[in-house]
Short mmCIF file of C-alpha atoms and ligand atoms in Angstrom, two decimals:
data_model
loop_
_atom_site.label_atom_id
_atom_site.label_comp_id
_atom_site.label_asym_id
_atom_site.label_seq_id
_atom_site.Cartn_x
_atom_site.Cartn_y
_atom_site.Cartn_z
CA UNK Y 1 -11.92 27.72 -12.11
CA UNK Y 2 -8.42 28.66 -10.97
CA UNK Y 3 -7.28 25.96 -8.62
CA UNK Y 4 -4.47 27.32 -6.54
CA UNK Y 5 -4.04 25.29 -3.40
CA UNK Y 6 -3.91 21.62 -2.57
CA UNK Y 7 -5.49 20.24 0.57
CA UNK Y 8 -4.43 16.70 1.45
CA UNK Y 9 -6.50 14.72 3.94
CA UNK Y 10 -5.31 11.45 5.46
CA UNK Y 11 -5.99 9.56 8.65
CA UNK Y 12 -2.61 10.45 10.14
CA UNK Y 13 -0.72 13.69 9.69
CA UNK Y 14 2.68 13.27 7.99
CA UNK Y 15 4.33 14.12 11.28
CA UNK Y 16 3.87 12.38 14.59
CA UNK Y 17 3.57 14.02 17.97
CA UNK Y 18 5.62 12.20 20.55
CA UNK Y 19 6.54 12.88 24.15
CA UNK Y 20 10.27 13.24 24.82
CA UNK Y 21 12.06 12.01 27.99
CA UNK Y 22 11.01 15.13 29.91
CA UNK Y 23 7.37 14.43 28.98
CA UNK Y 24 7.15 17.37 26.54
CA UNK Y 25 5.50 17.00 23.17
CA UNK Y 26 7.70 17.17 20.06
CA UNK Y 27 6.98 16.85 16.34
CA UNK Y 28 8.68 14.07 14.41
CA UNK Y 29 8.35 14.53 10.63
CA UNK Y 30 7.34 11.49 8.52
CA UNK Y 31 9.75 10.15 5.93
CA UNK Y 32 7.53 7.92 3.74
CA UNK Y 33 7.21 8.13 -0.02
CA UNK Y 34 3.87 9.93 0.09
CA UNK Y 35 5.24 12.79 2.20
CA UNK Y 36 8.38 13.10 0.07
CA UNK Y 37 6.28 13.41 -3.07
CA UNK Y 38 3.57 15.65 -1.67
CA UNK Y 39 5.80 18.09 0.25
CA UNK Y 40 7.23 20.00 -2.78
CA UNK Y 41 3.77 20.28 -4.40
CA UNK Y 42 2.24 21.54 -1.16
CA UNK Y 43 5.09 24.02 -0.74
CA UNK Y 44 4.99 25.29 -4.33
CA UNK Y 45 1.23 25.55 -4.69
CA UNK Y 46 0.66 26.42 -1.10
CA UNK Y 47 -1.28 23.86 0.79
CA UNK Y 48 -2.55 22.20 3.87
CA UNK Y 49 -2.40 18.65 5.21
CA UNK Y 50 -5.28 17.64 7.50
CA UNK Y 51 -5.08 14.50 9.65
CA UNK Y 52 -5.19 12.97 13.10
CA UNK Y 53 -2.25 14.11 15.18
CA UNK Y 54 -2.20 11.00 17.31
CA UNK Y 55 -3.68 12.97 20.27
CA UNK Y 56 -7.02 14.36 21.40
CA UNK Y 57 -5.92 17.86 20.29
CA UNK Y 58 -5.52 21.03 22.38
CA UNK Y 59 -3.78 24.40 22.23
CA UNK Y 60 -0.33 22.94 22.84
CA UNK Y 61 -0.64 20.65 19.85
CA UNK Y 62 -1.83 23.54 17.61
CA UNK Y 63 1.21 25.62 18.66
CA UNK Y 64 3.65 22.82 17.96
CA UNK Y 65 2.16 22.11 14.57
CA UNK Y 66 2.12 25.82 13.70
CA UNK Y 67 5.87 26.11 14.24
CA UNK Y 68 6.45 22.87 12.30
CA UNK Y 69 4.27 24.20 9.46
CA UNK Y 70 6.47 27.30 9.18
CA UNK Y 71 9.51 25.16 8.60
CA UNK Y 72 7.82 22.66 6.28
CA UNK Y 73 6.41 25.40 4.03
CA UNK Y 74 2.86 24.09 4.22
CA UNK Y 75 0.28 23.89 6.97
CA UNK Y 76 -0.53 20.94 9.14
CA UNK Y 77 -4.00 20.99 10.66
CA UNK Y 78 -4.89 18.39 13.24
CA UNK Y 79 -8.11 16.51 13.82
CA UNK Y 80 -8.33 15.51 17.46
CA UNK Y 81 -9.83 12.10 18.27
CA UNK Y 82 -11.02 10.82 21.63
CA UNK Y 83 -9.97 7.37 22.91
CA UNK Y 84 -13.48 6.02 22.07
CA UNK Y 85 -13.24 7.38 18.53
CA UNK Y 86 -9.84 5.85 18.03
CA UNK Y 87 -11.17 2.54 19.27
CA UNK Y 88 -14.35 2.36 17.18
CA UNK Y 89 -13.39 4.32 14.07
CA UNK Y 90 -9.75 3.33 13.69
CA UNK Y 91 -9.25 -0.05 15.38
CA UNK Y 92 -12.88 -0.96 14.84
CA UNK Y 93 -14.39 -0.04 11.50
CA UNK Y 94 -11.18 0.78 9.58
CA UNK Y 95 -9.07 -2.13 10.76
CA UNK Y 96 -11.61 -4.82 11.77
CA UNK Y 97 -14.08 -4.28 8.93
CA UNK Y 98 -12.74 -2.48 5.86
CA UNK Y 99 -9.12 -3.73 6.03
CA UNK Y 100 -10.00 -7.46 6.20
CA UNK Y 101 -12.97 -7.29 3.81
CA UNK Y 102 -11.14 -5.32 1.13
CA UNK Y 103 -8.24 -7.79 1.34
CA UNK Y 104 -10.67 -10.72 0.83
CA UNK Y 105 -10.59 -11.89 4.49
CA UNK Y 106 -14.33 -11.77 5.13
CA UNK Y 107 -14.18 -14.25 7.99
CA UNK Y 108 -11.93 -11.90 9.98
CA UNK Y 109 -14.48 -9.03 9.86
CA UNK Y 110 -16.20 -7.76 12.96
CA UNK Y 111 -19.29 -6.02 11.59
CA UNK Y 112 -20.27 -4.21 14.83
CA UNK Y 113 -22.88 -1.53 14.09
CA UNK Y 114 -21.26 0.70 16.72
CA UNK Y 115 -18.05 0.75 14.67
CA UNK Y 116 -19.97 1.88 11.59
CA UNK Y 117 -21.81 4.70 13.33
CA UNK Y 118 -18.58 6.02 14.83
CA UNK Y 119 -16.86 5.77 11.44
CA UNK Y 120 -19.49 7.97 9.86
CA UNK Y 121 -19.29 10.45 12.79
CA UNK Y 122 -15.52 10.69 12.68
CA UNK Y 123 -15.64 11.19 8.90
CA UNK Y 124 -17.90 14.13 9.62
CA UNK Y 125 -15.27 15.54 11.94
CA UNK Y 126 -12.75 15.32 9.11
CA UNK Y 127 -15.19 16.96 6.70
CA UNK Y 128 -15.73 19.80 9.18
CA UNK Y 129 -11.95 20.28 9.34
CA UNK Y 130 -11.84 20.38 5.50
CA UNK Y 131 -14.61 22.97 5.44
CA UNK Y 132 -12.73 25.05 7.98
CA UNK Y 133 -9.23 24.86 6.53
CA UNK Y 134 -9.94 24.98 2.81
CA UNK Y 135 -11.43 27.46 0.36
CA UNK Y 136 -13.73 27.10 -2.66
CA UNK Y 137 -10.86 27.07 -5.16
CA UNK Y 138 -8.79 24.47 -3.39
CA UNK Y 139 -8.41 20.91 -4.64
CA UNK Y 140 -9.15 18.52 -1.80
CA UNK Y 141 -7.42 15.12 -2.06
CA UNK Y 142 -8.60 12.56 0.45
CA UNK Y 143 -6.65 9.38 1.11
CA UNK Y 144 -7.60 5.85 1.91
CA UNK Y 145 -10.15 3.60 3.45
CA UNK Y 146 -10.46 5.41 6.77
CA UNK Y 147 -12.07 8.39 5.07
CA UNK Y 148 -14.45 7.13 2.39
CA UNK Y 149 -17.32 9.28 3.73
CA UNK Y 150 -15.69 12.71 3.87
CA UNK Y 151 -16.91 13.74 0.37
CA UNK Y 152 -20.44 12.71 1.22
CA UNK Y 153 -20.41 14.87 4.38
CA UNK Y 154 -19.06 17.83 2.44
CA UNK Y 155 -22.03 17.58 0.07
CA UNK Y 156 -24.42 17.21 3.02
CA UNK Y 157 -22.99 20.33 4.65
CA UNK Y 158 -23.29 22.23 1.37
CA UNK Y 159 -19.52 22.79 1.13
CA UNK Y 160 -18.55 23.05 -2.53
CA UNK Y 161 -15.05 21.75 -3.25
CA UNK Y 162 -13.44 19.86 -6.05
CA UNK Y 163 -12.53 16.56 -4.53
CA UNK Y 164 -10.47 13.45 -5.29
CA UNK Y 165 -10.27 10.20 -3.34
CA UNK Y 166 -7.49 7.62 -3.59
CA UNK Y 167 -7.80 4.08 -2.22
CA UNK Y 168 -4.38 2.62 -1.30
CA UNK Y 169 -5.75 -0.86 -0.62
CA UNK Y 170 -7.56 -3.21 -3.03
CA UNK Y 171 -11.23 -2.82 -3.90
CA UNK Y 172 -12.81 -6.27 -3.48
CA UNK Y 173 -14.79 -8.26 -6.03
CA UNK Y 174 -18.60 -8.05 -5.93
CA UNK Y 175 -19.12 -11.38 -4.11
CA UNK Y 176 -16.97 -10.19 -1.21
CA UNK Y 177 -18.15 -6.57 -1.11
CA UNK Y 178 -21.72 -7.87 -0.85
CA UNK Y 179 -21.03 -8.93 2.73
CA UNK Y 180 -20.59 -5.35 3.91
CA UNK Y 181 -23.77 -4.44 5.85
CA UNK Y 182 -23.40 -0.79 4.81
CA UNK Y 183 -22.48 -1.53 1.19
CA UNK Y 184 -24.83 0.87 -0.62
CA UNK Y 185 -23.98 3.75 1.74
CA UNK Y 186 -20.28 3.25 1.02
CA UNK Y 187 -20.82 3.17 -2.72
CA UNK Y 188 -23.03 6.27 -2.53
CA UNK Y 189 -20.36 8.05 -0.50
CA UNK Y 190 -17.65 7.21 -3.02
CA UNK Y 191 -19.81 8.50 -5.86
CA UNK Y 192 -19.79 11.96 -4.24
CA UNK Y 193 -16.13 12.51 -5.18
CA UNK Y 194 -15.27 14.09 -8.50
CA UNK Y 195 -12.50 11.54 -9.02
CA UNK Y 196 -12.06 8.15 -7.35
CA UNK Y 197 -8.64 6.59 -7.85
CA UNK Y 198 -7.54 2.99 -7.42
CA UNK Y 199 -4.22 1.16 -7.57
CA UNK Y 200 -4.97 -1.13 -10.50
CA UNK Y 201 -7.32 -1.80 -13.34
CA UNK Y 202 -8.70 -4.76 -11.41
CA UNK Y 203 -9.69 -2.61 -8.41
CA UNK Y 204 -11.45 -0.11 -10.66
CA UNK Y 205 -13.25 -2.97 -12.47
CA UNK Y 206 -14.42 -4.42 -9.14
CA UNK Y 207 -15.71 -1.01 -8.05
CA UNK Y 208 -17.63 -0.49 -11.26
CA UNK Y 209 -19.13 -3.95 -11.12
CA UNK Y 210 -20.33 -3.26 -7.57
CA UNK Y 211 -21.86 0.05 -8.65
CA UNK Y 212 -23.70 -1.61 -11.48
CA UNK Y 213 -25.15 -4.25 -9.22
CA UNK Y 214 -26.62 -1.77 -6.77
CA UNK Y 215 -27.39 1.08 -9.14
CA UNK Y 216 -28.55 -0.37 -12.47
CA UNK Y 217 -28.57 3.03 -14.17
CA UNK Y 218 -24.77 3.40 -13.77
CA UNK Y 219 -22.90 3.72 -17.06
CA UNK Y 220 -19.11 3.81 -17.49
CA UNK Y 221 -17.62 5.40 -20.60
CA UNK Y 222 -14.02 5.87 -21.71
CA UNK Y 223 -11.08 4.02 -23.17
CA UNK Y 224 -8.19 4.89 -20.88
CA UNK Y 225 -7.17 4.53 -17.25
CA UNK Y 226 -9.87 7.11 -16.35
CA UNK Y 227 -13.51 6.50 -17.22
CA UNK Y 228 -16.51 8.71 -16.77
CA UNK Y 229 -19.37 7.33 -14.73
CA UNK Y 230 -22.91 8.59 -14.95
CA UNK Y 231 -25.52 7.92 -12.30
CA UNK Y 232 -28.80 9.55 -11.37
CA UNK Y 233 -28.17 12.53 -13.65
CA UNK Y 234 -24.68 13.22 -12.27
CA UNK Y 235 -21.17 12.30 -13.36
CA UNK Y 236 -17.83 11.53 -11.77
CA UNK Y 237 -14.58 9.92 -12.86
CA UNK Y 238 -12.98 6.64 -11.77
CA UNK Y 239 -9.39 5.78 -12.60
CA UNK Y 240 -6.40 3.67 -11.74
CA UNK Y 241 -3.03 5.13 -10.90
CA UNK Y 242 -0.50 2.61 -9.59
CA UNK Y 243 1.50 4.19 -6.81
CA UNK Y 244 5.28 4.27 -7.22
CA UNK Y 245 8.36 5.03 -5.12
CA UNK Y 246 11.01 7.71 -5.17
CA UNK Y 247 13.21 5.51 -7.36
CA UNK Y 248 16.13 7.90 -7.52
CA UNK Y 249 16.26 8.37 -3.77
CA UNK Y 250 16.41 4.58 -3.15
CA UNK Y 251 18.90 3.99 -5.99
CA UNK Y 252 21.18 6.82 -4.85
CA UNK Y 253 21.07 5.64 -1.27
CA UNK Y 254 21.95 2.07 -2.32
CA UNK Y 255 25.09 3.44 -4.00
CA UNK Y 256 26.31 5.31 -0.90
CA UNK Y 257 29.67 3.98 0.38
CA UNK Y 258 28.22 3.54 3.86
CA UNK Y 259 25.36 1.39 2.50
CA UNK Y 260 27.72 -0.59 0.28
CA UNK Y 261 29.87 -1.36 3.32
CA UNK Y 262 26.91 -2.41 5.38
CA UNK Y 263 25.64 -4.62 2.55
CA UNK Y 264 29.10 -6.25 2.33
CA UNK Y 265 29.02 -7.00 6.04
CA UNK Y 266 25.59 -8.60 5.66
CA UNK Y 267 26.76 -10.63 2.73
CA UNK Y 268 30.19 -11.60 4.10
CA UNK Y 269 28.71 -13.52 6.99
CA UNK Y 270 27.16 -15.91 4.43
CA UNK Y 271 29.38 -15.42 1.45
CA UNK Y 272 28.74 -18.73 -0.29
CA UNK Y 273 25.02 -18.65 0.38
CA UNK Y 274 22.11 -16.94 -1.32
CA UNK Y 275 20.27 -14.48 0.85
CA UNK Y 276 16.50 -14.42 0.39
CA UNK Y 277 14.80 -11.42 1.96
CA UNK Y 278 11.31 -10.72 3.31
CA UNK Y 279 10.30 -7.31 4.65
CA UNK Y 280 6.81 -6.72 6.00
CA UNK Y 281 4.68 -5.01 8.60
CA UNK Y 282 3.24 -7.58 10.99
CA UNK Y 283 -0.08 -8.20 9.23
CA UNK Y 284 -2.03 -11.30 8.18
CA UNK Y 285 -2.38 -9.97 4.61
CA UNK Y 286 1.38 -10.22 4.06
CA UNK Y 287 1.49 -14.05 4.05
CA UNK Y 288 4.53 -14.49 6.30
CA UNK Y 289 3.58 -17.94 7.73
CA UNK Y 290 2.87 -19.27 4.21
CA UNK Y 291 6.27 -17.88 3.13
CA UNK Y 292 8.05 -19.66 5.95
CA UNK Y 293 6.28 -22.86 4.96
CA UNK Y 294 7.53 -22.37 1.41
CA UNK Y 295 11.11 -21.92 2.64
CA UNK Y 296 10.80 -25.08 4.72
CA UNK Y 297 9.40 -26.95 1.73
CA UNK Y 298 12.24 -25.68 -0.48
CA UNK Y 299 14.85 -27.13 1.89
CA UNK Y 300 12.89 -30.35 2.28
CA UNK Y 301 12.10 -30.95 -1.38
CA UNK Y 302 15.48 -29.79 -2.74
CA UNK Y 303 18.12 -31.04 -0.27
CA UNK Y 304 20.87 -29.40 -2.35
CA UNK Y 305 19.56 -26.04 -1.10
CA UNK Y 306 20.27 -27.03 2.48
CA UNK Y 307 23.18 -24.93 3.67
CA UNK Y 308 22.97 -22.83 0.48
CA UNK Y 309 20.09 -20.46 1.17
CA UNK Y 310 19.49 -18.12 4.10
CA UNK Y 311 16.07 -16.60 4.56
CA UNK Y 312 16.09 -13.24 6.35
CA UNK Y 313 12.70 -11.96 7.53
CA UNK Y 314 12.35 -8.40 8.77
CA UNK Y 315 9.03 -7.99 10.56
CA UNK Y 316 8.03 -4.45 11.54
CA UNK Y 317 5.90 -4.27 14.71
CA UNK Y 318 2.34 -3.17 13.99
CA UNK Y 319 -1.01 -3.12 15.92
CA UNK Y 320 0.78 -4.93 18.74
CA UNK Y 321 -2.09 -4.67 21.21
CA UNK Y 322 -4.56 -6.48 18.99
CA UNK Y 323 -4.87 -10.19 20.02
CA UNK Y 324 -5.04 -11.35 16.40
CA UNK Y 325 -1.68 -9.74 15.69
CA UNK Y 326 -0.13 -11.15 18.87
CA UNK Y 327 -1.27 -14.63 17.72
CA UNK Y 328 0.19 -14.04 14.26
CA UNK Y 329 3.54 -13.04 15.76
CA UNK Y 330 3.54 -16.18 17.88
CA UNK Y 331 2.77 -18.35 14.89
CA UNK Y 332 5.60 -16.79 12.88
CA UNK Y 333 8.06 -17.22 15.75
CA UNK Y 334 6.99 -20.84 16.20
CA UNK Y 335 7.64 -21.55 12.54
CA UNK Y 336 11.05 -19.83 12.62
CA UNK Y 337 11.96 -21.95 15.65
CA UNK Y 338 10.76 -25.16 13.97
CA UNK Y 339 12.67 -24.58 10.75
CA UNK Y 340 15.85 -23.58 12.53
CA UNK Y 341 15.45 -26.45 14.98
CA UNK Y 342 15.24 -28.93 12.15
CA UNK Y 343 17.81 -27.61 9.66
CA UNK Y 344 20.46 -25.68 11.61
CA UNK Y 345 24.02 -26.98 11.62
CA UNK Y 346 27.23 -25.54 13.03
CA UNK Y 347 27.74 -22.31 11.11
CA UNK Y 348 24.33 -22.47 9.40
CA UNK Y 349 21.01 -21.09 10.60
CA UNK Y 350 18.53 -21.15 7.71
CA UNK Y 351 16.16 -18.45 8.97
CA UNK Y 352 17.23 -15.09 10.38
CA UNK Y 353 14.44 -13.19 11.96
CA UNK Y 354 14.30 -9.52 13.07
CA UNK Y 355 11.24 -8.15 14.85
CA UNK Y 356 11.88 -4.41 14.71
CA UNK Y 357 11.93 -1.48 12.36
CA UNK Y 358 15.23 -0.91 10.53
CA UNK Y 359 16.65 2.52 9.77
CA UNK Y 360 16.22 3.50 6.11
CA UNK Y 361 19.98 2.94 5.51
CA UNK Y 362 19.90 -0.52 7.05
CA UNK Y 363 16.83 -1.45 5.05
CA UNK Y 364 18.46 -0.31 1.82
CA UNK Y 365 21.63 -2.27 2.72
CA UNK Y 366 19.53 -5.42 3.14
CA UNK Y 367 17.83 -4.74 -0.18
CA UNK Y 368 21.22 -4.34 -1.82
CA UNK Y 369 22.71 -7.44 -0.21
CA UNK Y 370 19.80 -9.78 -0.92
CA UNK Y 371 20.14 -12.18 -3.86
CA UNK Y 372 16.38 -12.73 -3.91
CA UNK Y 373 13.29 -11.04 -2.39
CA UNK Y 374 10.22 -13.05 -1.44
CA UNK Y 375 7.30 -10.60 -1.66
CA UNK Y 376 4.33 -12.88 -1.24
CA UNK Y 377 1.31 -11.09 0.26
CA UNK Y 378 -1.98 -12.93 0.17
CA UNK Y 379 -3.49 -9.68 -1.07
CA UNK Y 380 -1.94 -6.20 -1.34
CA UNK Y 381 -3.04 -2.90 -2.87
CA UNK Y 382 0.34 -2.36 -4.53
CA UNK Y 383 3.36 -3.35 -2.32
CA UNK Y 384 6.18 -0.90 -2.27
CA UNK Y 385 8.77 -3.32 -0.83
CA UNK Y 386 8.85 -5.12 -4.23
CA UNK Y 387 9.63 -1.81 -6.01
CA UNK Y 388 12.16 -0.67 -3.41
CA UNK Y 389 14.04 -3.97 -3.65
CA UNK Y 390 14.41 -3.55 -7.43
CA UNK Y 391 15.47 0.11 -7.12
CA UNK Y 392 18.31 -0.91 -4.78
CA UNK Y 393 19.50 -3.86 -6.81
CA UNK Y 394 22.65 -2.23 -8.15
CA UNK Y 395 24.29 -5.32 -9.66
CA UNK Y 396 21.02 -6.44 -11.35
CA UNK Y 397 21.55 -10.01 -10.22
CA UNK Y 398 18.60 -10.02 -7.86
CA UNK Y 399 15.46 -12.10 -8.33
CA UNK Y 400 12.04 -10.88 -7.24
CA UNK Y 401 9.40 -13.46 -6.34
CA UNK Y 402 6.12 -11.62 -6.41
CA UNK Y 403 2.63 -12.70 -5.40
CA UNK Y 404 0.04 -12.68 -8.15
CA UNK Y 405 -2.23 -11.00 -5.63
CA UNK Y 406 -0.11 -7.89 -5.08
CA UNK Y 407 -1.12 -4.87 -7.15
CA UNK Y 408 2.49 -4.56 -8.29
CA UNK Y 409 2.20 -7.85 -10.19
CA UNK Y 410 0.43 -6.20 -13.10
CA UNK Y 411 3.32 -3.80 -13.70
CA UNK Y 412 6.20 -6.19 -12.87
CA UNK Y 413 4.91 -9.39 -14.42
CA UNK Y 414 7.54 -9.41 -17.17
CA UNK Y 415 10.47 -9.35 -14.77
CA UNK Y 416 9.34 -10.97 -11.54
CA UNK Y 417 8.76 -14.68 -10.92
CA UNK Y 418 5.05 -14.58 -10.19
CA UNK Y 419 3.87 -17.00 -7.55
CA UNK Y 420 0.66 -18.00 -5.82
CA UNK Y 421 1.53 -17.50 -2.10
CA UNK Y 422 -0.91 -20.25 -1.00
CA UNK Y 423 0.96 -22.79 -3.18
CA UNK Y 424 3.93 -23.48 -0.92
CA UNK Y 425 5.29 -26.20 -3.22
CA UNK Y 426 5.04 -23.84 -6.19
CA UNK Y 427 6.94 -21.12 -4.31
CA UNK Y 428 9.55 -23.70 -3.25
CA UNK Y 429 9.94 -24.77 -6.89
CA UNK Y 430 10.39 -21.16 -7.93
CA UNK Y 431 13.16 -20.70 -5.31
CA UNK Y 432 14.88 -23.81 -6.64
CA UNK Y 433 14.54 -22.51 -10.22
CA UNK Y 434 15.92 -19.09 -9.30
CA UNK Y 435 18.89 -20.61 -7.48
CA UNK Y 436 20.11 -21.92 -10.85
CA UNK Y 437 18.98 -18.98 -12.99
CA UNK Y 438 21.85 -17.54 -15.06
CA UNK Y 439 23.01 -13.98 -14.57
CA UNK Y 440 21.98 -12.92 -18.06
CA UNK Y 441 18.36 -13.89 -17.45
CA UNK Y 442 18.45 -12.20 -14.02
CA UNK Y 443 19.83 -8.95 -15.52
CA UNK Y 444 17.24 -8.90 -18.27
CA UNK Y 445 14.39 -9.34 -15.82
CA UNK Y 446 15.71 -6.81 -13.33
CA UNK Y 447 16.31 -4.21 -16.03
CA UNK Y 448 12.72 -4.52 -17.22
CA UNK Y 449 11.40 -4.00 -13.74
CA UNK Y 450 13.74 -1.11 -12.95
CA UNK Y 451 12.74 0.66 -16.18
CA UNK Y 452 9.06 0.52 -15.24
CA UNK Y 453 9.65 1.48 -11.59
CA UNK Y 454 11.89 4.41 -12.59
CA UNK Y 455 9.41 5.69 -15.17
CA UNK Y 456 6.25 5.29 -13.10
CA UNK Y 457 7.64 6.66 -9.87
CA UNK Y 458 5.89 8.46 -7.03
CA UNK Y 459 6.12 11.80 -8.85
CA UNK Y 460 4.45 10.33 -11.97
CA UNK Y 461 1.68 8.98 -9.76
CA UNK Y 462 1.11 12.36 -8.09
CA UNK Y 463 1.09 14.19 -11.44
CA UNK Y 464 -1.29 11.70 -13.00
CA UNK Y 465 -3.81 11.89 -10.21
CA UNK Y 466 -3.69 15.66 -9.92
CA UNK Y 467 -3.87 16.24 -13.66
CA UNK Y 468 -6.85 13.89 -13.95
CA UNK Y 469 -8.43 15.64 -10.93
CA UNK Y 470 -7.72 19.20 -11.99
CA UNK Y 471 -8.64 18.84 -15.65
CA UNK Y 472 -11.63 16.56 -15.13
CA UNK Y 473 -10.54 15.07 -18.44
CA UNK Y 474 -10.18 11.41 -19.25
CA UNK Y 475 -6.89 11.22 -21.03
CA UNK Y 476 -4.75 14.34 -20.62
CA UNK Y 477 -2.22 13.07 -18.09
CA UNK Y 478 0.97 11.01 -18.28
CA UNK Y 479 0.40 7.66 -20.01
CA UNK Y 480 0.50 4.39 -18.09
CA UNK Y 481 2.20 1.16 -19.06
CA UNK Y 482 -0.27 -1.03 -20.85
CA UNK Y 483 -0.55 -4.50 -19.43
CA UNK Y 484 -2.75 -7.28 -20.73
CA UNK Y 485 -4.78 -8.23 -17.69
CA UNK Y 486 -6.66 -10.98 -19.45
CA UNK Y 487 -3.44 -12.79 -20.26
CA UNK Y 488 -2.14 -12.10 -16.78
CA UNK Y 489 -5.02 -13.88 -15.08
CA UNK Y 490 -5.37 -16.46 -17.90
CA UNK Y 491 -9.06 -15.61 -18.09
CA UNK Y 492 -9.45 -15.34 -21.79
CA UNK Y 493 -11.62 -12.29 -22.01
CA UNK Y 494 -12.12 -9.82 -19.18
CA UNK Y 495 -15.80 -9.45 -18.55
CA UNK Y 496 -16.76 -5.84 -18.20
CA UNK Y 497 -18.77 -3.24 -19.91
CA UNK Y 498 -16.68 -0.15 -19.82
CA UNK Y 499 -14.72 0.19 -23.03
CA UNK Y 500 -11.12 0.14 -21.95
CA UNK Y 501 -8.25 -0.82 -24.16
CA UNK Y 502 -5.23 0.29 -22.11
CA UNK Y 503 -5.15 -1.89 -19.07
CA UNK Y 504 -2.78 -2.14 -16.19
C1 GDG Q 1 -0.37 0.38 2.02
C2 GDG Q 1 -0.95 -0.74 1.13
C3 GDG Q 1 0.40 0.13 -0.79
C4 GDG Q 1 9.05 -1.68 5.92
N1 GDG Q 1 9.92 -2.12 6.83
C5 GDG Q 1 10.69 -1.08 7.20
C6 GDG Q 1 10.29 0.03 6.45
N2 GDG Q 1 9.25 -0.37 5.69
C7 GDG Q 1 8.56 0.50 4.73
C8 GDG Q 1 8.88 0.05 3.32
C9 GDG Q 1 7.66 0.50 2.51
C10 GDG Q 1 6.55 0.51 3.57
O1 GDG Q 1 7.15 0.35 4.84
C11 GDG Q 1 5.56 -0.62 3.36
O2 GDG Q 1 4.79 -0.34 2.24
P1 GDG Q 1 3.91 -1.42 1.51
O3 GDG Q 1 3.40 -0.90 0.23
O4 GDG Q 1 4.74 -2.66 1.29
O5 GDG Q 1 2.72 -1.83 2.52
P2 GDG Q 1 1.63 -1.06 3.46
O6 GDG Q 1 2.26 -0.45 4.66
O7 GDG Q 1 0.62 -2.12 3.79
O8 GDG Q 1 0.96 0.10 2.58
C12 GDG Q 1 0.04 -1.12 0.05
C13 GDG Q 1 0.81 1.28 0.10
O9 GDG Q 1 -0.16 1.54 1.12
C14 GDG Q 1 1.01 2.56 -0.72
O10 GDG Q 1 -0.13 2.89 -1.44
O11 GDG Q 1 1.46 -0.24 -1.63
O12 GDG Q 1 -0.52 -2.13 -0.79
O13 GDG Q 1 -1.29 -1.87 1.97
O14 GDG Q 1 7.85 1.80 2.01
O15 GDG Q 1 10.08 0.67 2.93
N3 GDG Q 1 10.87 1.22 6.57
C15 GDG Q 1 11.91 1.34 7.44
N4 GDG Q 1 12.33 0.28 8.19
C16 GDG Q 1 11.76 -0.92 8.11
O16 GDG Q 1 12.16 -1.87 8.79
N5 GDG Q 1 12.52 2.50 7.55
#
């Protein structure tokens, strides 16, 4: 089959519709890594991006997107959602059920049946949009946990397409996934895709273990990052493709004179102190309160660090109307106040806190200026902040503390200082250790991480997924770094039945 066009489907379109001061709609293009990587492929192959426009739809929206599409070189097709749909499908099932459960926070789940029914209905809406805006020879690539059922609906509607699905967040272990009331339906839906992609080996392993529990006839075969799964007379592929960043873009930006100057200004204010940086969306998975506790413990347990380290936390507003997130923000602000109240001295405030989104240049300047980065999520699919920090570390004297529970840990384990984010004394000890680490050791570690991040960048990720999806083969796509997972988790042998020797 000659696959000519690519159709990308994600919850949100890569451009937001916003009202300007006069109350007129305007289109603001997205600037994230995914859009940067996808845009040239969509332009060259010809393609379409389908997603929620942030509105209920309408002719005005269609016109605006049509003129934007002309400029972008590919088409944007909106799916309109009503306020009820946004509430139950997006805030409800996606963010109160799948997000917490897949990040191992089962006690935070709100398993309302209404949420589930609306999720399935809205996924049908997306599938109808795919049927309408794509042709038989197109490759349809569906993204993330909001849209796990789209492939299933396409089959139900008799729409034949070659499909791939990529999960940006973790896939939970069996014991946790079991709690999902609609567990078999979700697994069945995922098995309707021709290729299901995960961030890491561990996520793919969890997925396969869940399949085997509910469908005993499932068999997984293959030796590489992609394995072939057979079930009920049919086959599909499951693989892991760790998402990367546009390394060159970050590295080039960090070298800009304007960024260098800004980084110097940030550093000058605390010239004789080490700056430790944290950058996160406001979310309970990111472990910000635990991180603040670790900073407090570091100053308490190692008094020589008092006055010598500054912790800067950038917190990007997110889901601000949800009470749980409001409470989290309050907790973080209370901790910042407590630590500063206890340890501040004239000319020294140990924690700097920013609750806003920085411009890309500012963010890169902070990355460049920071002597250390504390990236300590309690669970994370990958974590791009860790990779961006390394890409911007021009002098290679930076230290990355990375949570064992971030997907990025498997790739960066040889350069980062891996920490358990729940172990605040352990993180404090690591900070103390890094404070005295010599430059040679720092350079060696940073170089290892930069080499991996440069090689396995966002373009590699895109190529790998599409080649695996287009070819339906198991091995004919760019190779991945091989990482020994068993050693990483100190588990001895990894228990699994698919035969896989190249693990990440
Ligand atoms: C999901 C998964 C997976 C942050 N602060 C500012 C800012 N950012 C940008 C960073 C980075 C992005 O936001 C955050 O990406 P993460 O990967 O860290 O986290 P999630 O948003 O949770 O993403 C995650 C990812 O999908 C991709 O598959 O890695 O595991 O949860 O790019 O640069 N950008 C700007 N100002 C800020 O203040 N401009």
